[in-house]
Phi, psi and omega in degrees: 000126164302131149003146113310151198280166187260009171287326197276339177255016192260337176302312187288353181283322157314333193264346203243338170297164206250171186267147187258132182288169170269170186143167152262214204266185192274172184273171193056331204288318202308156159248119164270344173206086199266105205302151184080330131029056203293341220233104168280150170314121139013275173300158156239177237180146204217144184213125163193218159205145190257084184327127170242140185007055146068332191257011206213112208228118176240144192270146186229152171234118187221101158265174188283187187249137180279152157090217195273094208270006177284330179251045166268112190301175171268137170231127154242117188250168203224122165259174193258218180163285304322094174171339210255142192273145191272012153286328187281326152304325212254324186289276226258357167236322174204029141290143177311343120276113190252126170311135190260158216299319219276351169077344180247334167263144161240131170253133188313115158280120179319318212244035134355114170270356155286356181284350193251341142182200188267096182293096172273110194259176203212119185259107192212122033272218182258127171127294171306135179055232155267059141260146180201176187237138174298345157283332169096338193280121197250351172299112187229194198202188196268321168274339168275327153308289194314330164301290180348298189298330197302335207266332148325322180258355192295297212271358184250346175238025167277299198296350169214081203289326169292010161266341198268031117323333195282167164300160167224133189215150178259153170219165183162175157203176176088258145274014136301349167301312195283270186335297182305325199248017164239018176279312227275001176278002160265339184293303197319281251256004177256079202288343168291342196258167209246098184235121185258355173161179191222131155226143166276057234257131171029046179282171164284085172279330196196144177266303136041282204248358145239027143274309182296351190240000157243019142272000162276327195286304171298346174289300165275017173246010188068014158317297181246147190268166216286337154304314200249341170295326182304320192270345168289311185293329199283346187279315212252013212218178160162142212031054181098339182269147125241161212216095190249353170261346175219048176272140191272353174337054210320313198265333186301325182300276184334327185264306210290334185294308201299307205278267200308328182284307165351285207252015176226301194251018166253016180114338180300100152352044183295038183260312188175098194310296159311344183258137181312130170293085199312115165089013167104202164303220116231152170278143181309339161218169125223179163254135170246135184021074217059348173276118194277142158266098176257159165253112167276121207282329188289015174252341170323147186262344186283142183256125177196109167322317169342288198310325187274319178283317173326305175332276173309325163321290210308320177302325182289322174302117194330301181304314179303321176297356169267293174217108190256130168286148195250332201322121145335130158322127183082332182266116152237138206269017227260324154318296160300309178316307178303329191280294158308002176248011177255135166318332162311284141353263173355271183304326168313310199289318220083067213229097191299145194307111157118017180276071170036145188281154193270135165234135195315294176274125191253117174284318179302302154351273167283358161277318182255042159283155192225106165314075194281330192232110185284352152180188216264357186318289198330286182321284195251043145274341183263343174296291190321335187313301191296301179106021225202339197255122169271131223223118159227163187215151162186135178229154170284126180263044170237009175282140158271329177280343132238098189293170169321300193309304188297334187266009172268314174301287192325332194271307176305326194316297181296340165069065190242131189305095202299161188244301178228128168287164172343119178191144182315167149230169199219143172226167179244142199245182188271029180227001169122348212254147173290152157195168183299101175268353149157218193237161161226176164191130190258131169242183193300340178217012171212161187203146200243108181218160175241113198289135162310110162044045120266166174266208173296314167235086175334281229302309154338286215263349203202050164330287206291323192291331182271314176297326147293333181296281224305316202298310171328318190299292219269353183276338199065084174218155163292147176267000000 
């Protein structure tokens, strides 16, 4: 059965949500004391989980915004995946505090996006991290996230009712491209929530147009060699187009299997092209000390069939089904994990008894999700419609896995009235001096910018710099 349009289910989700009590936060929820620490925090901070149709619990961690925090908005961030938890946005890219390599300490972050407002990170779908359903059952699909969240944030602001005034801005990346701007067509149409805007970091927009733009970007990053750009073009192109994502070519297939083993599967950092492969080249499997070790393929974004049958082969394997490492490629994930798996941690979040060890990525999550949407024009035309919303997309331009290039078409895409042409932006860098924090381009109510030599996750790689674009964002400032 199709969806029901969401004008028509959204009066009845409204008549049935409960009245948000007065009040503070729910009890139990504050962490009153977070292990690793030198310092407990100023702000206060909250770990619990947020009921949805009674069988479905998702866990959130939400600090308050530092310094004078009453006209400071609510942000809710989304890491992608589809699987991987927005704990991992909060340890390791702009949560006030990033775990340090030993898994056991936190160091205070400078470039903190609560000093800029009050930050709900959302561990979604139900299955990521410590979130889970009493049924157990983790298969979903892209329209059905998009409710969960709507009523996950619906149920964080019954439990805390003095936010639900504030702006409100969605925020993610990655396969936060997909999560956000199909959240926010429910938020729009929810006249209680104040929702001022989306921003996007190196999302999945379009599948399309980030295949095709990340055989020009591997081409030209000195990837593929002059032997195999010759056999893309002469295969995969014809009259002046090429079509490198659904070609039906037999040899055009053939360069693109050669072109995906390159840039996905030779060691090469599809994260961030530049940077060293965490744990080396990888061999299609190995063992450390009896324990298979995999690199996992299934968080990559080109819809390619390669990617996907390698996985599931990998998955059939005996050994493997006992202990398959989840780690993203290139990614080591061994810092956060220790550190959300300690006890001590663990009882700080309020992390119900008998909950499963945390993992950055949930494979049960991402096998059974079902992509319903190949790209995002629809979302944000209708955001872009109102005219009200302020919209950023922004990517690091040394990721491979959702490239620059392909999310600057996509934006073009939308056909929107330029505003400020293509032009650097500038940031103070930490000795005072200005430099090129990357390029932008504004149209009337969206804008497309680029972190200079950041990867997939800015914030990571380009604290100050992804912490002066937010700041810009959420003050309504130019960039």
């Amino acid at each position: 059965m199709a969806p029901a349009p969401l004008l028509l289910l959204l009066p009845l989700l409204l008549a049935v949500a409960p009245v948000p009590r007065a009040g503070a936060a729910p009890p139990g929820h504050e962490i009153k004391y977070l292990p690793g620490l030198p310092k407990q925090p100023a702000f206060k901070q909250f770990s619990g989980y947020l009921d949805v149709e009674k069988d479905k619990h998702l866990h959130y961690w939400f600090v308050e915004a530092q310094g004078n925090a009453a006209d400071k908005p609510l942000v809710l961030w989304l890491n992608g995946g589809p699987g991987c938890s927005s704990v991992a946005g909060f340890l390791t890219e702009h949560g006030p505090f990033t775990v340090q390599p030993d898994g056991a300490s936190l160091e205070y972050n400078d470039y903190a996006w609560n000093k800029l407002g009050h930050m709900l990170y959302l561990e979604s779908p139900v299955g990521v991290g410590y979130s889970y359903s009493d049924s157990q059952d983790y298969r979903t699909n892209d329209t059905e996230v998009a409710r969960v969240n709507y009523l996950a944030l619906k149920e964080f602001l019954r439990l805390y009712p003095e936010h639900g005034s504030r702006d409100l801005y969605l925020t993610g990346e990655s396969y936060g491209g997909v999560y956000i701007p199909t959240l926010a067509e429910w938020v729009m149409q929810d006249p209680a929530l104040n929702l001022k805007g989306i921003a996007v970091g190196n999302g999945l927009s379009c599948y399309e147009t980030n295949d095709n733009s990340l055989v020009y970007f591997a081409y030209y990053h000195g990837l593929l060699g002059s032997r195999l750009w010759a056999d893309l073009q002469a295969f995969c192109c014809s009259a002046g187009k090429c079509n490198f994502h659904d070609n039906k070519d037999a040899n055009c297939t053939l360069a693109m299997a050669e072109t995906i083993r390159i840039v996905d599967e030779s060691g090469l950092n599809i994260y961030n092209l530049y940077a060293p492969c965490a744990g080396g080249v990888p061999g299609r499997y190995r063992y450390d000390n009896g324990v298979l070790v995999t690199h996992d393929m299934g968080n990559n974004f080109i819809w390619q069939p390669l990617r996907y049958t390698w996985r599931q082969n990998l998955y059939m394997l005996p050994a493997a089904r006992k202990r398959v490492r989840l780690d993203p490629p290139c990614t080591n994930t061994t810092a956060p994990s220790t550190f959300m798996n300690d006890a001590q941690v663990r009882k700080a979040l309020h992390i119900v008894d008998g909950a499963p060890e945390w993992q950055m990525c949930s494979f049960a999550v991402s096998r059974g999700y079902k992509r319903l949407y190949m790209k995002m024009n629809d979302q944000y035309l209708k955001l872009l419609s109102v005219m009200k919303y302020r919209i950023l997309l922004y990517n690091g331009d040394v990721d491979m896995a959702c490239n620059f290039l392909g999310d600057e078409w996509f934006v073009d895409s939308l056909q929107q009235k330029v505003a400020v042409s293509r032009r650097p932006w500038i940031f103070t860098d930490e000795n005072g001096q200005d430099q090129i924090g990357g390029f932008v381009k504004e149209f009337a109510n969206i804008a497309f910018l680029t972190v200079k030599g950041a990867g997939h996750m800015v914030p990571t790689d380009k604290p100050r710099a992804a912490f002066s674009m937010f700041k810009r964002f959420i003050t309504q400032q130019p960039y």
